[in-house]
Amino acid sequence: MKNMVIKYQPKRINILVAMARKGLNQKELGVRAKVNKATISLFLNEKRNRSITPKTANKIAEALECDVLELFDYQIKEVNKMYEN
């Protein structure tokens, strides 16, 4: 059986610009989005790509009053998964 998995990759510069427009730092964004500040810090500060869940991406976009696609690229992958009966 194949399942679809969606992963969001942050567009760091777009998120930083949206944060600046709102006058928010990482901690304040975390509070507004109800997301741990460490999660925000990981994808904004790390040099390697870090994907996040669609739920988290949507929370951040809502907190910044932006469309999620302005802030994140997404990738859909098919995953083979076997279920035991």
mmCIF file with all atom_site columns, C-alpha atoms in Angstrom:
data_model
loop_
_atom_site.group_PDB
_atom_site.id
_atom_site.type_symbol
_atom_site.label_atom_id
_atom_site.label_alt_id
_atom_site.label_comp_id
_atom_site.label_asym_id
_atom_site.label_entity_id
_atom_site.label_seq_id
_atom_site.pdbx_PDB_ins_code
_atom_site.Cartn_x
_atom_site.Cartn_y
_atom_site.Cartn_z
_atom_site.occupancy
_atom_site.B_iso_or_equiv
_atom_site.pdbx_formal_charge
_atom_site.auth_seq_id
_atom_site.auth_comp_id
_atom_site.auth_asym_id
_atom_site.auth_atom_id
_atom_site.pdbx_PDB_model_num
ATOM 1  C CA . MET A 1 1  ? 0.000  0.000  0.000  1.00 0.00 ? 1  MET A CA 1
ATOM 2  C CA . LYS A 1 2  ? 1.292  3.459  -0.843 1.00 0.00 ? 2  LYS A CA 1
ATOM 3  C CA . ASN A 1 3  ? 0.775  6.464  1.388  1.00 0.00 ? 3  ASN A CA 1
ATOM 4  C CA . MET A 1 4  ? 1.409  10.089 0.584  1.00 0.00 ? 4  MET A CA 1
ATOM 5  C CA . VAL A 1 5  ? 3.620  12.130 2.891  1.00 0.00 ? 5  VAL A CA 1
ATOM 6  C CA . ILE A 1 6  ? 3.815  15.928 2.716  1.00 0.00 ? 6  ILE A CA 1
ATOM 7  C CA . LYS A 1 7  ? 6.903  17.711 4.015  1.00 0.00 ? 7  LYS A CA 1
ATOM 8  C CA . TYR A 1 8  ? 7.294  21.483 4.199  1.00 0.00 ? 8  TYR A CA 1
ATOM 9  C CA . GLN A 1 9  ? 10.665 23.162 3.724  1.00 0.00 ? 9  GLN A CA 1
ATOM 10 C CA . PRO A 1 10 ? 10.943 26.685 5.132  1.00 0.00 ? 10 PRO A CA 1
ATOM 11 C CA . LYS A 1 11 ? 11.738 29.639 2.899  1.00 0.00 ? 11 LYS A CA 1
ATOM 12 C CA . ARG A 1 12 ? 13.873 31.198 5.613  1.00 0.00 ? 12 ARG A CA 1
ATOM 13 C CA . ILE A 1 13 ? 14.200 34.664 4.124  1.00 0.00 ? 13 ILE A CA 1
ATOM 14 C CA . ASN A 1 14 ? 10.443 34.954 3.569  1.00 0.00 ? 14 ASN A CA 1
ATOM 15 C CA . ILE A 1 15 ? 9.747  33.916 7.148  1.00 0.00 ? 15 ILE A CA 1
ATOM 16 C CA . LEU A 1 16 ? 12.297 36.402 8.487  1.00 0.00 ? 16 LEU A CA 1
ATOM 17 C CA . VAL A 1 17 ? 10.776 39.216 6.395  1.00 0.00 ? 17 VAL A CA 1
ATOM 18 C CA . ALA A 1 18 ? 7.265  38.334 7.612  1.00 0.00 ? 18 ALA A CA 1
ATOM 19 C CA . MET A 1 19 ? 8.528  38.271 11.210 1.00 0.00 ? 19 MET A CA 1
ATOM 20 C CA . ALA A 1 20 ? 10.139 41.705 10.749 1.00 0.00 ? 20 ALA A CA 1
ATOM 21 C CA . ARG A 1 21 ? 6.897  43.138 9.330  1.00 0.00 ? 21 ARG A CA 1
ATOM 22 C CA . LYS A 1 22 ? 5.069  41.930 12.430 1.00 0.00 ? 22 LYS A CA 1
ATOM 23 C CA . GLY A 1 23 ? 7.889  43.010 14.741 1.00 0.00 ? 23 GLY A CA 1
ATOM 24 C CA . LEU A 1 24 ? 8.260  39.496 16.116 1.00 0.00 ? 24 LEU A CA 1
ATOM 25 C CA . ASN A 1 25 ? 11.284 37.606 17.328 1.00 0.00 ? 25 ASN A CA 1
ATOM 26 C CA . GLN A 1 26 ? 11.477 33.816 17.388 1.00 0.00 ? 26 GLN A CA 1
ATOM 27 C CA . LYS A 1 27 ? 10.077 33.521 20.909 1.00 0.00 ? 27 LYS A CA 1
ATOM 28 C CA . GLU A 1 28 ? 7.117  35.796 20.136 1.00 0.00 ? 28 GLU A CA 1
ATOM 29 C CA . LEU A 1 29 ? 6.369  33.903 16.922 1.00 0.00 ? 29 LEU A CA 1
ATOM 30 C CA . GLY A 1 30 ? 6.444  30.653 18.871 1.00 0.00 ? 30 GLY A CA 1
ATOM 31 C CA . VAL A 1 31 ? 3.928  32.015 21.378 1.00 0.00 ? 31 VAL A CA 1
ATOM 32 C CA . ARG A 1 32 ? 1.583  33.301 18.659 1.00 0.00 ? 32 ARG A CA 1
ATOM 33 C CA . ALA A 1 33 ? 1.834  30.110 16.623 1.00 0.00 ? 33 ALA A CA 1
ATOM 34 C CA . LYS A 1 34 ? 1.679  27.854 19.688 1.00 0.00 ? 34 LYS A CA 1
ATOM 35 C CA . VAL A 1 35 ? 4.894  26.223 18.513 1.00 0.00 ? 35 VAL A CA 1
ATOM 36 C CA . ASN A 1 36 ? 7.967  25.637 20.642 1.00 0.00 ? 36 ASN A CA 1
ATOM 37 C CA . LYS A 1 37 ? 10.597 28.340 20.113 1.00 0.00 ? 37 LYS A CA 1
ATOM 38 C CA . ALA A 1 38 ? 13.177 25.609 19.640 1.00 0.00 ? 38 ALA A CA 1
ATOM 39 C CA . THR A 1 39 ? 11.282 24.342 16.586 1.00 0.00 ? 39 THR A CA 1
ATOM 40 C CA . ILE A 1 40 ? 11.351 27.788 15.010 1.00 0.00 ? 40 ILE A CA 1
ATOM 41 C CA . SER A 1 41 ? 14.993 28.270 15.916 1.00 0.00 ? 41 SER A CA 1
ATOM 42 C CA . LEU A 1 42 ? 15.962 24.932 14.348 1.00 0.00 ? 42 LEU A CA 1
ATOM 43 C CA . PHE A 1 43 ? 14.626 25.694 10.893 1.00 0.00 ? 43 PHE A CA 1
ATOM 44 C CA . LEU A 1 44 ? 15.599 29.377 10.866 1.00 0.00 ? 44 LEU A CA 1
ATOM 45 C CA . ASN A 1 45 ? 19.145 28.983 12.165 1.00 0.00 ? 45 ASN A CA 1
ATOM 46 C CA . GLU A 1 46 ? 20.362 25.643 10.895 1.00 0.00 ? 46 GLU A CA 1
ATOM 47 C CA . LYS A 1 47 ? 22.234 25.527 7.638  1.00 0.00 ? 47 LYS A CA 1
ATOM 48 C CA . ARG A 1 48 ? 20.799 22.172 6.632  1.00 0.00 ? 48 ARG A CA 1
ATOM 49 C CA . ASN A 1 49 ? 17.246 21.819 5.430  1.00 0.00 ? 49 ASN A CA 1
ATOM 50 C CA . ARG A 1 50 ? 14.763 20.799 8.048  1.00 0.00 ? 50 ARG A CA 1
ATOM 51 C CA . SER A 1 51 ? 11.258 19.846 7.121  1.00 0.00 ? 51 SER A CA 1
ATOM 52 C CA . ILE A 1 52 ? 8.250  20.399 9.352  1.00 0.00 ? 52 ILE A CA 1
ATOM 53 C CA . THR A 1 53 ? 4.738  19.038 9.402  1.00 0.00 ? 53 THR A CA 1
ATOM 54 C CA . PRO A 1 54 ? 1.897  20.693 7.480  1.00 0.00 ? 54 PRO A CA 1
ATOM 55 C CA . LYS A 1 55 ? 0.169  21.418 10.810 1.00 0.00 ? 55 LYS A CA 1
ATOM 56 C CA . THR A 1 56 ? 3.173  23.356 12.134 1.00 0.00 ? 56 THR A CA 1
ATOM 57 C CA . ALA A 1 57 ? 3.654  25.181 8.825  1.00 0.00 ? 57 ALA A CA 1
ATOM 58 C CA . ASN A 1 58 ? 0.021  26.304 8.901  1.00 0.00 ? 58 ASN A CA 1
ATOM 59 C CA . LYS A 1 59 ? 0.273  27.498 12.515 1.00 0.00 ? 59 LYS A CA 1
ATOM 60 C CA . ILE A 1 60 ? 3.290  29.642 11.644 1.00 0.00 ? 60 ILE A CA 1
ATOM 61 C CA . ALA A 1 61 ? 1.643  31.046 8.510  1.00 0.00 ? 61 ALA A CA 1
ATOM 62 C CA . GLU A 1 62 ? -1.505 31.941 10.474 1.00 0.00 ? 62 GLU A CA 1
ATOM 63 C CA . ALA A 1 63 ? 0.548  33.639 13.192 1.00 0.00 ? 63 ALA A CA 1
ATOM 64 C CA . LEU A 1 64 ? 2.319  35.715 10.525 1.00 0.00 ? 64 LEU A CA 1
ATOM 65 C CA . GLU A 1 65 ? -0.942 36.322 8.620  1.00 0.00 ? 65 GLU A CA 1
ATOM 66 C CA . CYS A 1 66 ? 0.594  34.905 5.433  1.00 0.00 ? 66 CYS A CA 1
ATOM 67 C CA . ASP A 1 67 ? -0.294 32.181 2.998  1.00 0.00 ? 67 ASP A CA 1
ATOM 68 C CA . VAL A 1 68 ? 1.583  29.009 3.869  1.00 0.00 ? 68 VAL A CA 1
ATOM 69 C CA . LEU A 1 69 ? 2.992  28.818 0.321  1.00 0.00 ? 69 LEU A CA 1
ATOM 70 C CA . GLU A 1 70 ? 4.653  32.225 0.767  1.00 0.00 ? 70 GLU A CA 1
ATOM 71 C CA . LEU A 1 71 ? 6.648  30.806 3.666  1.00 0.00 ? 71 LEU A CA 1
ATOM 72 C CA . PHE A 1 72 ? 7.173  27.156 2.794  1.00 0.00 ? 72 PHE A CA 1
ATOM 73 C CA . ASP A 1 73 ? 7.888  24.936 -0.180 1.00 0.00 ? 73 ASP A CA 1
ATOM 74 C CA . TYR A 1 74 ? 6.311  21.541 -0.011 1.00 0.00 ? 74 TYR A CA 1
ATOM 75 C CA . GLN A 1 75 ? 7.130  18.146 -1.325 1.00 0.00 ? 75 GLN A CA 1
ATOM 76 C CA . ILE A 1 76 ? 4.793  15.185 -1.676 1.00 0.00 ? 76 ILE A CA 1
ATOM 77 C CA . LYS A 1 77 ? 6.324  11.746 -1.575 1.00 0.00 ? 77 LYS A CA 1
ATOM 78 C CA . GLU A 1 78 ? 4.845  8.321  -2.029 1.00 0.00 ? 78 GLU A CA 1
ATOM 79 C CA . VAL A 1 79 ? 5.835  5.966  0.738  1.00 0.00 ? 79 VAL A CA 1
ATOM 80 C CA . ASN A 1 80 ? 5.426  2.219  0.606  1.00 0.00 ? 80 ASN A CA 1
ATOM 81 C CA . LYS A 1 81 ? 3.994  0.972  3.844  1.00 0.00 ? 81 LYS A CA 1
ATOM 82 C CA . MET A 1 82 ? 3.019  -2.532 4.728  1.00 0.00 ? 82 MET A CA 1
ATOM 83 C CA . TYR A 1 83 ? 0.370  -3.196 7.310  1.00 0.00 ? 83 TYR A CA 1
ATOM 84 C CA . GLU A 1 84 ? 0.256  -6.363 9.322  1.00 0.00 ? 84 GLU A CA 1
ATOM 85 C CA . ASN A 1 85 ? -3.108 -7.982 9.853  1.00 0.00 ? 85 ASN A CA 1
#
